[in-house]
Coordinates of C-alpha atoms and ligand atoms in Angstrom, one line a residue:
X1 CA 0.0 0.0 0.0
X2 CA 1.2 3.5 -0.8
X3 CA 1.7 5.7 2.1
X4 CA -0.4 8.5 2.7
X5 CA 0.7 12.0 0.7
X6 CA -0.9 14.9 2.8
X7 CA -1.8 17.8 1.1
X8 CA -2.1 21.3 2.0
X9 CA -4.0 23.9 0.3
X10 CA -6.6 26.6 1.7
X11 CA -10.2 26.1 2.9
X12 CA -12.8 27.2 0.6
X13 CA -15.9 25.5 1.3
X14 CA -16.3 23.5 4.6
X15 CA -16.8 19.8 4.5
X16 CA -15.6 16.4 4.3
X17 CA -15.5 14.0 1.8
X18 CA -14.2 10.8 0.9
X19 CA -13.6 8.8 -2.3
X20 CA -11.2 7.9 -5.0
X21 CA -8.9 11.3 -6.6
X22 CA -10.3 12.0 -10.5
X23 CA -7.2 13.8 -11.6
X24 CA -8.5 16.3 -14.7
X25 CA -7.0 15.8 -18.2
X26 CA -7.8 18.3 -20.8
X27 CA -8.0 16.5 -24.4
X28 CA -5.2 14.0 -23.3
X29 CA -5.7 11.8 -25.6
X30 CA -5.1 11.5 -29.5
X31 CA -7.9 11.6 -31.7
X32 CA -7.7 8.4 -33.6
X33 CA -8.4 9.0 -37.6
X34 CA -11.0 6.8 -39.4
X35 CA -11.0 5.1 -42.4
X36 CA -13.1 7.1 -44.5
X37 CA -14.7 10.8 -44.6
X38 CA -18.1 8.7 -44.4
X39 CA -16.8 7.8 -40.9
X40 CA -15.9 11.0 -40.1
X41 CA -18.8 12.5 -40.3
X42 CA -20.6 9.4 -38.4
X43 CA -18.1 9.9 -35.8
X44 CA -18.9 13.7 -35.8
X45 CA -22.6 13.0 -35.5
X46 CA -22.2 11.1 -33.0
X47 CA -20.2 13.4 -30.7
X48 CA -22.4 16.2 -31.6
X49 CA -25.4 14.0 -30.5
X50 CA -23.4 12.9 -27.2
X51 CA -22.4 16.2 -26.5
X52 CA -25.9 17.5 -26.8
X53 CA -27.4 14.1 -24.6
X54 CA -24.9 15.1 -21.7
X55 CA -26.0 18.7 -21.6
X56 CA -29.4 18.0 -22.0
X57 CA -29.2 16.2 -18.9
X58 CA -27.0 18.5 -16.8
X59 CA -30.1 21.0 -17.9
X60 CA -32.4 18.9 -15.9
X61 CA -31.4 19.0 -13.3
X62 CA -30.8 22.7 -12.9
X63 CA -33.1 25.7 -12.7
X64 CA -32.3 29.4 -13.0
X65 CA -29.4 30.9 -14.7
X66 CA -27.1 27.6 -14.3
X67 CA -30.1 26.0 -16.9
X68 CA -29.9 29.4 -18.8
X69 CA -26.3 29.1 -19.8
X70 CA -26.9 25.0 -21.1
X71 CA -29.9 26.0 -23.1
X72 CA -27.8 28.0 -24.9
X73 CA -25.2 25.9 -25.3
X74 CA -27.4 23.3 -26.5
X75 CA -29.3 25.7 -28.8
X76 CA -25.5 26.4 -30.4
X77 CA -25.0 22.7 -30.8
X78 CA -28.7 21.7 -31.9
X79 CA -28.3 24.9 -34.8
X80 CA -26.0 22.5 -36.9
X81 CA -24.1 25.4 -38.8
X82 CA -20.8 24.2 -36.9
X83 CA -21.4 20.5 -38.1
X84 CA -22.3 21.8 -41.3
X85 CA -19.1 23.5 -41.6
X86 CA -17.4 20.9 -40.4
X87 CA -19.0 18.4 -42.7
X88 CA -17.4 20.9 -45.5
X89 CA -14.0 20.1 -44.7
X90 CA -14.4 16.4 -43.5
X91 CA -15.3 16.4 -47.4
X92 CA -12.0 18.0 -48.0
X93 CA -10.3 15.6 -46.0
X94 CA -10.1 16.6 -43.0
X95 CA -10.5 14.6 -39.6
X96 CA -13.8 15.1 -37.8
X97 CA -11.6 16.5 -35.0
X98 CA -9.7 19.1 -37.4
X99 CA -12.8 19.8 -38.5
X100 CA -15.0 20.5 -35.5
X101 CA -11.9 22.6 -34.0
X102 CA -11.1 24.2 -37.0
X103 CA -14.9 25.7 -37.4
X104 CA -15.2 26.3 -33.8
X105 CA -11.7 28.1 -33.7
X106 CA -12.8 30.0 -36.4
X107 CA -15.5 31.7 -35.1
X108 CA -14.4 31.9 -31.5
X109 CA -11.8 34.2 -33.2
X110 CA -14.3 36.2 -34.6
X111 CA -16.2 36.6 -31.5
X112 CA -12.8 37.6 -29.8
X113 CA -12.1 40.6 -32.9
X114 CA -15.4 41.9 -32.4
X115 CA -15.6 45.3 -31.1
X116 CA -18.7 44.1 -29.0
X117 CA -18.3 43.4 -25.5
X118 CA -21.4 40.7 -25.6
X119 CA -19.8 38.5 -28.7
X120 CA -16.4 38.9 -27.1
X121 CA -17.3 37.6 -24.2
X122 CA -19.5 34.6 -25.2
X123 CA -16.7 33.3 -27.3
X124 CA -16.1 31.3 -23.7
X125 CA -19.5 29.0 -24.4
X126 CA -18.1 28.6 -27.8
X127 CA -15.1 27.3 -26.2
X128 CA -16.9 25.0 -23.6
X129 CA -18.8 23.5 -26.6
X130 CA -15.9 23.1 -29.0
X131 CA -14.3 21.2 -25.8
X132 CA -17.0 18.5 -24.7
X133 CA -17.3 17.7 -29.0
X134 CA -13.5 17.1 -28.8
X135 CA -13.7 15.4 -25.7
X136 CA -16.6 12.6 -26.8
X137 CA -14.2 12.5 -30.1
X138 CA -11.1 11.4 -28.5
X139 CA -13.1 9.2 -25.6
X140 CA -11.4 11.5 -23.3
X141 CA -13.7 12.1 -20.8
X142 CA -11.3 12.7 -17.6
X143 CA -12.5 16.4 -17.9
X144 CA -15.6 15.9 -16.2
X145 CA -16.4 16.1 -12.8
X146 CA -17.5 12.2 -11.5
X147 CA -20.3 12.0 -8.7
X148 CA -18.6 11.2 -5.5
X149 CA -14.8 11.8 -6.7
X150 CA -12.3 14.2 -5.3
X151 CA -11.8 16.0 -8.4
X152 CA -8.4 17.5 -8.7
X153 CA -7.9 20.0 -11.3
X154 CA -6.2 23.4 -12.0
X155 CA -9.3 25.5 -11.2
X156 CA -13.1 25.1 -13.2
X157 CA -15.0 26.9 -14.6
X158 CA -18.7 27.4 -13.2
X159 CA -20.2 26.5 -16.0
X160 CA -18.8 23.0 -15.3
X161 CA -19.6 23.5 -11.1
X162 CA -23.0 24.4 -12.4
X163 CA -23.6 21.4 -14.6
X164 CA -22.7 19.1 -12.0
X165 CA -25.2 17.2 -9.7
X166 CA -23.1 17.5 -6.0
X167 CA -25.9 15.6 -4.6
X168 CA -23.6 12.1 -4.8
X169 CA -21.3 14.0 -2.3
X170 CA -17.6 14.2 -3.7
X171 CA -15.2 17.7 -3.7
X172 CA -12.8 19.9 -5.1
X173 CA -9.1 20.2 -4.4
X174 CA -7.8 22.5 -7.0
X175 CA -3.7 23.7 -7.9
X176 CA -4.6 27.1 -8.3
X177 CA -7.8 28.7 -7.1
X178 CA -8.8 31.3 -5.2
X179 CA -11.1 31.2 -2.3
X180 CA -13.1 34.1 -3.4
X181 CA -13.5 32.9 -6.8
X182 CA -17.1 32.2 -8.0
X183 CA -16.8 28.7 -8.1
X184 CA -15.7 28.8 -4.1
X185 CA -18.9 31.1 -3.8
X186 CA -21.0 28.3 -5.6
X187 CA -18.9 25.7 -3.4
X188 CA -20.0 27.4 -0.3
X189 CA -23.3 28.3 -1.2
X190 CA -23.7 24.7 -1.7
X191 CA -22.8 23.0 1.2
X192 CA -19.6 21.5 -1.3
X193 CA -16.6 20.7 0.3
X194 CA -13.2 22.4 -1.4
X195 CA -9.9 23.3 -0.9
X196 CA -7.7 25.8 -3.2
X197 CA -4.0 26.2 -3.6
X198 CA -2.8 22.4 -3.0
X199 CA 0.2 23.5 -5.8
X200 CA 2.2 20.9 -7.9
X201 CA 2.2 18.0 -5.7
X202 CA 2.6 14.7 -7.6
X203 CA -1.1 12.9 -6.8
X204 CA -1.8 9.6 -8.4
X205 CA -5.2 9.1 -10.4
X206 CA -7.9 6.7 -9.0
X207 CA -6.6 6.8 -5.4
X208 CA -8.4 6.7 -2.0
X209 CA -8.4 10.0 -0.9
X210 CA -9.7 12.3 2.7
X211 CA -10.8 15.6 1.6
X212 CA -11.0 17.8 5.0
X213 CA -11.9 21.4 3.8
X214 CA -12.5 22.1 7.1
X215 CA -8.5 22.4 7.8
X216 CA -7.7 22.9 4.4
X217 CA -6.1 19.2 3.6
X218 CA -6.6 16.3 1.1
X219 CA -4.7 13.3 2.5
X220 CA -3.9 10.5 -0.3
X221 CA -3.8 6.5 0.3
X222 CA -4.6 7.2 4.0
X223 CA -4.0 4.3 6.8
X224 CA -6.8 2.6 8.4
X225 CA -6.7 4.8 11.6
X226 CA -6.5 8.2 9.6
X227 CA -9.9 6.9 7.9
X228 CA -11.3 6.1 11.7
X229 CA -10.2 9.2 12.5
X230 CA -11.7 11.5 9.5
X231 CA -14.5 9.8 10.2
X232 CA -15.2 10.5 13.7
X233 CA -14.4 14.2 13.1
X234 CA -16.9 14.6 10.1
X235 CA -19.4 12.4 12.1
X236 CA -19.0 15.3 15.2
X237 CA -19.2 18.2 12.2
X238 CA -22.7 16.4 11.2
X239 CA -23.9 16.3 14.3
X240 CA -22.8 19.9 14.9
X241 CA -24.9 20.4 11.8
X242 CA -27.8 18.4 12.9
X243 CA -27.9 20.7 16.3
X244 CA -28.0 23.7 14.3
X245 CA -30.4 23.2 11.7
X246 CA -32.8 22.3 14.3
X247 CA -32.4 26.3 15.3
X248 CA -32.4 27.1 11.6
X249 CA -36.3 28.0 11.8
X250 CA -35.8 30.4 14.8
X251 CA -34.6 33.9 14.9
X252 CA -31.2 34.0 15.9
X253 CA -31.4 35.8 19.5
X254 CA -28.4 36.6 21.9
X255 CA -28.0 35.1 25.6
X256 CA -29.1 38.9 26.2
X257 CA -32.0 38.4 24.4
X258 CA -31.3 40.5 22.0
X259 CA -32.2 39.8 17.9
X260 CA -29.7 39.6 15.3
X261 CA -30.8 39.7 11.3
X262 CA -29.2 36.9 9.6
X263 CA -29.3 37.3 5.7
X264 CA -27.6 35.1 2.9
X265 CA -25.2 35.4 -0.1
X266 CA -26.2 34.2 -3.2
X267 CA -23.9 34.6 -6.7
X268 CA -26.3 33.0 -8.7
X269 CA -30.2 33.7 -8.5
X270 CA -30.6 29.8 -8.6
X271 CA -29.2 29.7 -5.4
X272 CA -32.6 30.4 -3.7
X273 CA -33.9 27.3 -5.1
X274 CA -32.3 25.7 -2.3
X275 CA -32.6 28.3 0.5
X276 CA -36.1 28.5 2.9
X277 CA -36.7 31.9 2.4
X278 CA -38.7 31.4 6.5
X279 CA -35.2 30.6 7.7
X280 CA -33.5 33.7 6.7
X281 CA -34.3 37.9 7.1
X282 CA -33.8 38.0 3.2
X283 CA -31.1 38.7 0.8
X284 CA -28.0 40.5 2.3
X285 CA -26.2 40.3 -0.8
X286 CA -26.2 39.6 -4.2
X287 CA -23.2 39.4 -6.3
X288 CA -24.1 40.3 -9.8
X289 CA -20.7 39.8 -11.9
X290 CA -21.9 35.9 -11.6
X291 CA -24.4 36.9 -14.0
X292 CA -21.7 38.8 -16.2
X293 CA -19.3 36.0 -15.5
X294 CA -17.0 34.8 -18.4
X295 CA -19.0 31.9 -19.8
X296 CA -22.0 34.0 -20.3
X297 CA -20.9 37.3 -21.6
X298 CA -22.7 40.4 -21.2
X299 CA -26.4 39.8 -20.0
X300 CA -29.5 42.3 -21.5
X301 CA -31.9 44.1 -19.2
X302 CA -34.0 42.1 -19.9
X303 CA -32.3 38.7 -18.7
X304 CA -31.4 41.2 -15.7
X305 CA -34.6 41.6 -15.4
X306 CA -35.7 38.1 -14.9
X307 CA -32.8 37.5 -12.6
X308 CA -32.8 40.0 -10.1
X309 CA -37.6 39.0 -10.2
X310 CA -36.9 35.7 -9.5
X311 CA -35.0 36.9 -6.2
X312 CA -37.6 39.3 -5.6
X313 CA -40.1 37.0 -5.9
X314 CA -38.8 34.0 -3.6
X315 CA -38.2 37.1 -1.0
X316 CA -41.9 37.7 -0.9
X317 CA -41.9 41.1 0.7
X318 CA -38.5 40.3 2.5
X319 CA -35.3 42.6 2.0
X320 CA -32.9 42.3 -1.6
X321 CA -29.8 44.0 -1.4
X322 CA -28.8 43.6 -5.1
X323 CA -25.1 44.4 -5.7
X324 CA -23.9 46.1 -8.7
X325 CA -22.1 45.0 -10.6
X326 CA -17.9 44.7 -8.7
X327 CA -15.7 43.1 -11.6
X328 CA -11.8 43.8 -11.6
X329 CA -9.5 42.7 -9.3
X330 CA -9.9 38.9 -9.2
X331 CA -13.2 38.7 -10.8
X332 CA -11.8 39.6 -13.9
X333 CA -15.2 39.8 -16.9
X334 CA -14.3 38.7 -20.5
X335 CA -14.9 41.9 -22.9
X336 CA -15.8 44.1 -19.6
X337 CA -12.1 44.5 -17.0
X338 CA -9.3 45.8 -18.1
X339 CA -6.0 44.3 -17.8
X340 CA -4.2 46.1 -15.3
X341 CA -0.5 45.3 -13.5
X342 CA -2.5 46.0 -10.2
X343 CA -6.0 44.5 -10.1
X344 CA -6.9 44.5 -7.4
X345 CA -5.9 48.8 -6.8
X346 CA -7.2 49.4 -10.2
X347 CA -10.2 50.0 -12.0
X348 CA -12.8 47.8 -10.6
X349 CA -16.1 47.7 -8.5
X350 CA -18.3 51.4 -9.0
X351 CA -14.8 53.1 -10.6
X352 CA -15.4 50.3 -13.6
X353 CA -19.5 50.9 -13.6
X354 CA -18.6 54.7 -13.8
X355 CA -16.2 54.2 -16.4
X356 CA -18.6 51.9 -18.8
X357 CA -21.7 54.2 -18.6
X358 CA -23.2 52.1 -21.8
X359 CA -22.8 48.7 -19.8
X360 CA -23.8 50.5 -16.4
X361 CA -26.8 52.0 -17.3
X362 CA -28.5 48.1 -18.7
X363 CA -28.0 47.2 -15.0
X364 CA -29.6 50.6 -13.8
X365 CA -32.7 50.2 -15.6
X366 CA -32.8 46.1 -15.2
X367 CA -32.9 47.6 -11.4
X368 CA -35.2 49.9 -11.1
X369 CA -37.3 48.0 -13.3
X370 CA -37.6 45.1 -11.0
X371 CA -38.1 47.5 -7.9
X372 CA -41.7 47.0 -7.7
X373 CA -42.0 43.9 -7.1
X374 CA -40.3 43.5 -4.2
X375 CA -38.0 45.3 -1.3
X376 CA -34.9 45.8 -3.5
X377 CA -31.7 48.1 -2.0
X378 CA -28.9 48.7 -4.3
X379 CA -25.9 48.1 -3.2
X380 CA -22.6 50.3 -4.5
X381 CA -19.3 48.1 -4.3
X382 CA -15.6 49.6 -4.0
X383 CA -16.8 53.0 -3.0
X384 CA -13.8 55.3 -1.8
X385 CA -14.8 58.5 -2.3
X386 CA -18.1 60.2 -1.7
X387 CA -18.5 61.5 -5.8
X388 CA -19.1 57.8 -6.4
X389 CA -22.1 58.0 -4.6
X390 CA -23.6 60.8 -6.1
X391 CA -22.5 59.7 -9.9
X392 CA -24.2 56.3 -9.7
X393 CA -27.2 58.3 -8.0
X394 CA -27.6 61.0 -11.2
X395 CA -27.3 57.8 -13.5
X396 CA -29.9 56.0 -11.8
X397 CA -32.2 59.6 -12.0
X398 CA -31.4 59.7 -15.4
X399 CA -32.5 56.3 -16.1
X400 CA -35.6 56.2 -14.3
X401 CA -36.7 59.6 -15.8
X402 CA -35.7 57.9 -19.0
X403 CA -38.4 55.3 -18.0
X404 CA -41.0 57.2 -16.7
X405 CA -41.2 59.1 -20.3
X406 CA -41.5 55.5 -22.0
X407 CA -44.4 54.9 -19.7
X408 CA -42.1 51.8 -18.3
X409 CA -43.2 50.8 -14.5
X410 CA -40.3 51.1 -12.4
X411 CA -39.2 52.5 -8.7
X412 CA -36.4 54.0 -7.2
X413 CA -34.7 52.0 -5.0
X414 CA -32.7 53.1 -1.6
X415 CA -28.6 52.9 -2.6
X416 CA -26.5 51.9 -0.1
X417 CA -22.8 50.7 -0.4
X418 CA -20.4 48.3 0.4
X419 CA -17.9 49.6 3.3
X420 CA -14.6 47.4 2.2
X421 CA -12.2 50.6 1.3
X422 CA -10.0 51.3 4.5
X423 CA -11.0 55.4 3.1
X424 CA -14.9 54.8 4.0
X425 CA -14.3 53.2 7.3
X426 CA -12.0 55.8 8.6
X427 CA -14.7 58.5 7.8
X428 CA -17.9 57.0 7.5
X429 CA -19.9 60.6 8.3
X430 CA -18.7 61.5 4.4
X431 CA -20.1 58.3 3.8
X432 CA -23.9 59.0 5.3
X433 CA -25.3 60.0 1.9
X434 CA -25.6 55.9 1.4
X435 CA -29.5 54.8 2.8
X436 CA -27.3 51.6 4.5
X437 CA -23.7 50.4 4.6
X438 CA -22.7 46.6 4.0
X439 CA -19.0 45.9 5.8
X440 CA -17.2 43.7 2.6
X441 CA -14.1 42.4 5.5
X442 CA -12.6 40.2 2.4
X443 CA -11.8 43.5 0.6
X444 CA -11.2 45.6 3.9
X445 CA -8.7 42.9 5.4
X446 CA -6.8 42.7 2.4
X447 CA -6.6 46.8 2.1
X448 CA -6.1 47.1 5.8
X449 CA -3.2 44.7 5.8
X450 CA -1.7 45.2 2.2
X451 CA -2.4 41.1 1.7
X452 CA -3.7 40.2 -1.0
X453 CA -6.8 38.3 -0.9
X454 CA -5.9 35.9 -3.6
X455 CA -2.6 34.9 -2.2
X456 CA -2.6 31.6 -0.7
X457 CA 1.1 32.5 1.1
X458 CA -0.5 35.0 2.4
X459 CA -3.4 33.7 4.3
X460 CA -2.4 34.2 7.5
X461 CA -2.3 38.1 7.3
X462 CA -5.6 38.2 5.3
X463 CA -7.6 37.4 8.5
X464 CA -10.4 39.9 9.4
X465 CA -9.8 38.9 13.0
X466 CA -7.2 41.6 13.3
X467 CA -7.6 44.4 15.7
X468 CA -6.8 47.3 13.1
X469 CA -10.1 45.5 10.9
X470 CA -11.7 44.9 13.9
X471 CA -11.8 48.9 15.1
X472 CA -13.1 49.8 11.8
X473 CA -15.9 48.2 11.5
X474 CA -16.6 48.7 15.4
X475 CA -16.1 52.6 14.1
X476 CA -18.2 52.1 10.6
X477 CA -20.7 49.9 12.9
X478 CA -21.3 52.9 16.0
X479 CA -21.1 55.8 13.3
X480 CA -24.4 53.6 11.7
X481 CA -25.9 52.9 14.8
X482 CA -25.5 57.3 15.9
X483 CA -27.0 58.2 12.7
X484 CA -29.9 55.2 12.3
X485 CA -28.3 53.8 8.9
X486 CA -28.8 50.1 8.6
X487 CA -25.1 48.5 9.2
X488 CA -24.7 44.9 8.2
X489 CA -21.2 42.8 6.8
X490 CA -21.7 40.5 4.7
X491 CA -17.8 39.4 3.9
X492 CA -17.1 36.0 4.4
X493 CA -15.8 36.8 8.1
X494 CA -19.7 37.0 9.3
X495 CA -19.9 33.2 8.1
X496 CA -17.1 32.0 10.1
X497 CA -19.2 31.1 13.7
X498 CA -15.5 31.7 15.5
X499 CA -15.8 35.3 14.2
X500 CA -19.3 36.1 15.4
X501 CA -18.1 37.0 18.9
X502 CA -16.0 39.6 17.5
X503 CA -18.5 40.7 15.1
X504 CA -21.0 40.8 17.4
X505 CA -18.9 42.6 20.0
X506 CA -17.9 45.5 17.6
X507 CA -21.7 46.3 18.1
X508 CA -23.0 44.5 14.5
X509 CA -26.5 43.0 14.6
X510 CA -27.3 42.4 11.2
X511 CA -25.2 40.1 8.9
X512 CA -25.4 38.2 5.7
X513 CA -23.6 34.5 5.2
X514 CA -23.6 31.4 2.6
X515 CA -26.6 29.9 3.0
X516 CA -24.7 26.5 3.8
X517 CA -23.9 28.7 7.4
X518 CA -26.9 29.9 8.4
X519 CA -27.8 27.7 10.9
X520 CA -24.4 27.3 12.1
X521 CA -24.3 31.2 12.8
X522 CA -27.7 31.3 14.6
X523 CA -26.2 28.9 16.6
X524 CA -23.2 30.7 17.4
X525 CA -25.6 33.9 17.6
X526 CA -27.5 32.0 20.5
X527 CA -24.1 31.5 22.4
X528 CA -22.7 34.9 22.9
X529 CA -23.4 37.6 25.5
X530 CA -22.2 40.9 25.9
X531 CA -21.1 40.2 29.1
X532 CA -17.8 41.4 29.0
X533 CA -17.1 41.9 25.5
X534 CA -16.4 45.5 24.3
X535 CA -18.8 47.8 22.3
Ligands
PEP1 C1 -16.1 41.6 0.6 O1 -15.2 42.2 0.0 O2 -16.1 41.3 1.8 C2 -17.4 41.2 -0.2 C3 -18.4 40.8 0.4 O3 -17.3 41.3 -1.5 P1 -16.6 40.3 -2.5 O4 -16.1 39.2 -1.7 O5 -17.6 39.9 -3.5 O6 -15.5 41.2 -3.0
MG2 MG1 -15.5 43.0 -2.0

């Protein structure tokens, strides 16, 4: 027997799980030419066909968006003008996999050179499909994700996250990654375990494997007693669980007896398809770049529309804090960021919205159309100075008077922002034009300690449990409470239950976590006391 390889990477989504490593190949194998171009173009059929069965059944069993972004792949692959190009050169001579890349190259190329923003940035579905044809073609089918496998890979793509069905348990440990990537948002809004930043290390295929996202390792060909052991400690973790979700009906109340809101995360209005809307005080946050994200391109008002209704609409009456749109930095948007030496200081968040009026103003009026029907807030992110307040404000004015002279139903929602600039937590009274503030800790740790979020070396600075973070949001959080404007956090600090304390000490009583921790929170809620702590 081998002898157990232990693994570090970073913790991204809490949770255990245990099964054989699937180690990710991209089109490792050779395509193997037929005999004739009459077989080629039966073997191209056939993958086309395939490749349109497999999606077809990822679709069902998604709702939302994640279904969105299938259907049109499968409406690309069902159109036929690729296979009918490719049939062209098959008849030339070509292989069926020369051909099927050649076509799809071909117009992903075009997609790129276009001056359009949308084509540019779909040319990522065309790559996805161009992939799984290629894939069936060669039999090489070590790119998908295998229910119950630890599946070891560079980093995904959500698309791929998304088509998935987690429900057979299984996890991620990927090389690169970055826990605030929108896969480790899906990961966590999901209840799946994963773990980013494991590196180079040498990991054989097909091997038993102990996936602890908890601590952040993936042990390989463990012994006997390491199994007993991961066992016992996911077994406690359930039961932890179990306890919890038994509160997870109940308003999370203090020993003091005093109420605390809990709101959820989503990235991805499917997400609510899985969240009981009585067990939370609504949406704290909703990150829209997931919509914008790279394998969908640049989404209309009107799909905007539908998105940010179907929140609305699970809410029933309940509080939305929709998020504009915060690209840049690491959330880098196909066609949308710029490329920049230093991200995560550059052009991103509100400065990017501000810059791309033409993009901006789709969001605006996707907004303030679906304000009716429901309690929506907008939410600014990356504010640092006042101005950006007051520009988004005059676009949104603009846009709704816009709408009101079309005769188009639509309402002005309250505009907050997100407090994750060190600059707006220092001096929040320049601030109090916002109607709320939302502490972002991921952003404000890594600004408060020059640590970048996305560097795995770096994880032990990055931790919002520092007292320089923790006295500004204490000062962000009693500046809110003086002047009566709603103060929440809804970084990934207010789902950690061994932050809560802190949190809750710094005078916060209104935060928003992954859905996979809300019961865990209102448990660690129903804990504290202010006995003693500071605020
Ligand atoms: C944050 O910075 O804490 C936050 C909630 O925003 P994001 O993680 O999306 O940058
Ligand atoms: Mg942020």
């Amino acid at each position: 027997m081998a002898s157990p390889g232990r693994i570090f990477g970073q913790a991204a989504s809490a949770g255990f799980a245990h099964g054989p490593v699937h180690l990710a190949r991209r089109q490792g194998r050779a395509y193997v030419a037929k005999s004739t171009p009459e077989r080629e173009l039966q073997a191209l059929q056939l993958a086309v066909e395939a490749a349109a069965g497999e999606i077809a059944s990822a679709m069902s069993q998604l709702s939302g968006d994640a279904a969105d972004i299938l259907e049109f792949h499968l409406a690309m692959l069902e159109d036929g003008s690729f296979s009918a190009t490719a049939a062209e050169a098959i008849g030339a001579g070509a292989t069926a996999y020369d051909a099927w890349k050649a076509a799809l190259d071909a117009e992903i190329e075009s997609y790129q050179a276009s001056g359009d923003a949308y084509f540019k940035a779909r040319s990522a579905d065309l790559s996805d499909i161009r992939d799984t044809v290629l894939s069936v073609l060669t039999g090489d089918t070590a790119h998908a994700i295998r229910p119950g496998a630890i599946h070891v890979d560079e980093d995904i793509a959500p698309s791929r996250f998304l088509a998935h069905d987690w429900s057979k348990g299984g996890g991620l440990a990927l090389r690169k990654g970055s826990v605030t990537s929108h896969v480790a948002m899906l990961a966590r809004a999901r209840g799946v375990p994963m773990i980013v930043g494991i590196g180079d290390s040498a990991i054989e295929d097909a091997a038993e494997a102990l996936l602890d996202a908890q601590s952040g390792e993936l042990l390989v060909s463990p012994y006997p007693a390491q199994i007993a052991d991961f066992n016992d400690r996911r077994t406690a973790s359930q039961a932890q669980q179990r306890e919890a979700d038994a509160l997870a009906p109940h308003p999370a109340i203090t020993r003091d007896g005093e109420s605390v809101q809990v709101l959820v995360n989503i990235a991805d209005p499917g997400d609510v398809d899985r969240i009981s809307v009585d067990h939370v005080d609504g949406i704290g946050l909703m990150r829209t770049e997931f919509l914008f994200g790279g394998d969908r391109g640049l989404p209309d008002e009107e799909m905007q529309l539908a998105a940010y209704r179907k929140v609305l609409d699970w809410a029933g009456g309940k509080p939305v804090t929709i998020r504009t749109i915060d690209a840049g930095g690491d959330k880098p948007i196909e066609g949308y960021t710029i490329a920049e030496d230093n991200s995560f200081l550059g052009v991103r968040g509100i400065r990017l919205s501000l810059a791309k009026p033409e993009i901006f103003r789709v969001q605006i009026r996707a907004l303030l159309r679906a304000a009716p029907h429901g309690s929506l807030k907008v939410m600014l992110p990356m504010v640092s100075v006042p101005g950006e307040i007051d520009a988004a404000r005059a676009m949104f004015a603009k846009e709704a008077a816009d709408l009101a002279s079309a005769d188009v139903i639509h309402q002005m929602p309250e505009i907050g922002i997100m407090v994750e600039v060190p600059s707006v937590a220092i001096t929040p009274a320049r601030f109090a034009a916002a109607a709320f503030f939302s502490i972002g800790s991921n952003d404000l740790t890594q600004y408060v300690l020059a640590a970048s979020r996305d560097n795995a070396r770096l994880s032990a600075l990055g931790s919002a449990d520092d007292p320089a973070v923790l006295s500004l949001i204490a000062n962000v959080a009693s500046f809110g409470k003086a002047r009566a404007i709603e103060t929440s956090l809804c970084g990934d600090a207010a789902s950690d239950p061994e932050m809560i304390g802190l949190l809750l000490g710094t005078g916060l009583r209104r935060f928003s976590v992954a859905p996979a921790r809300v019961a865990v929170i209102k448990a660690a809620v129903r804990l504290w006391s202010g006995e003693g702590s500071v605020k």
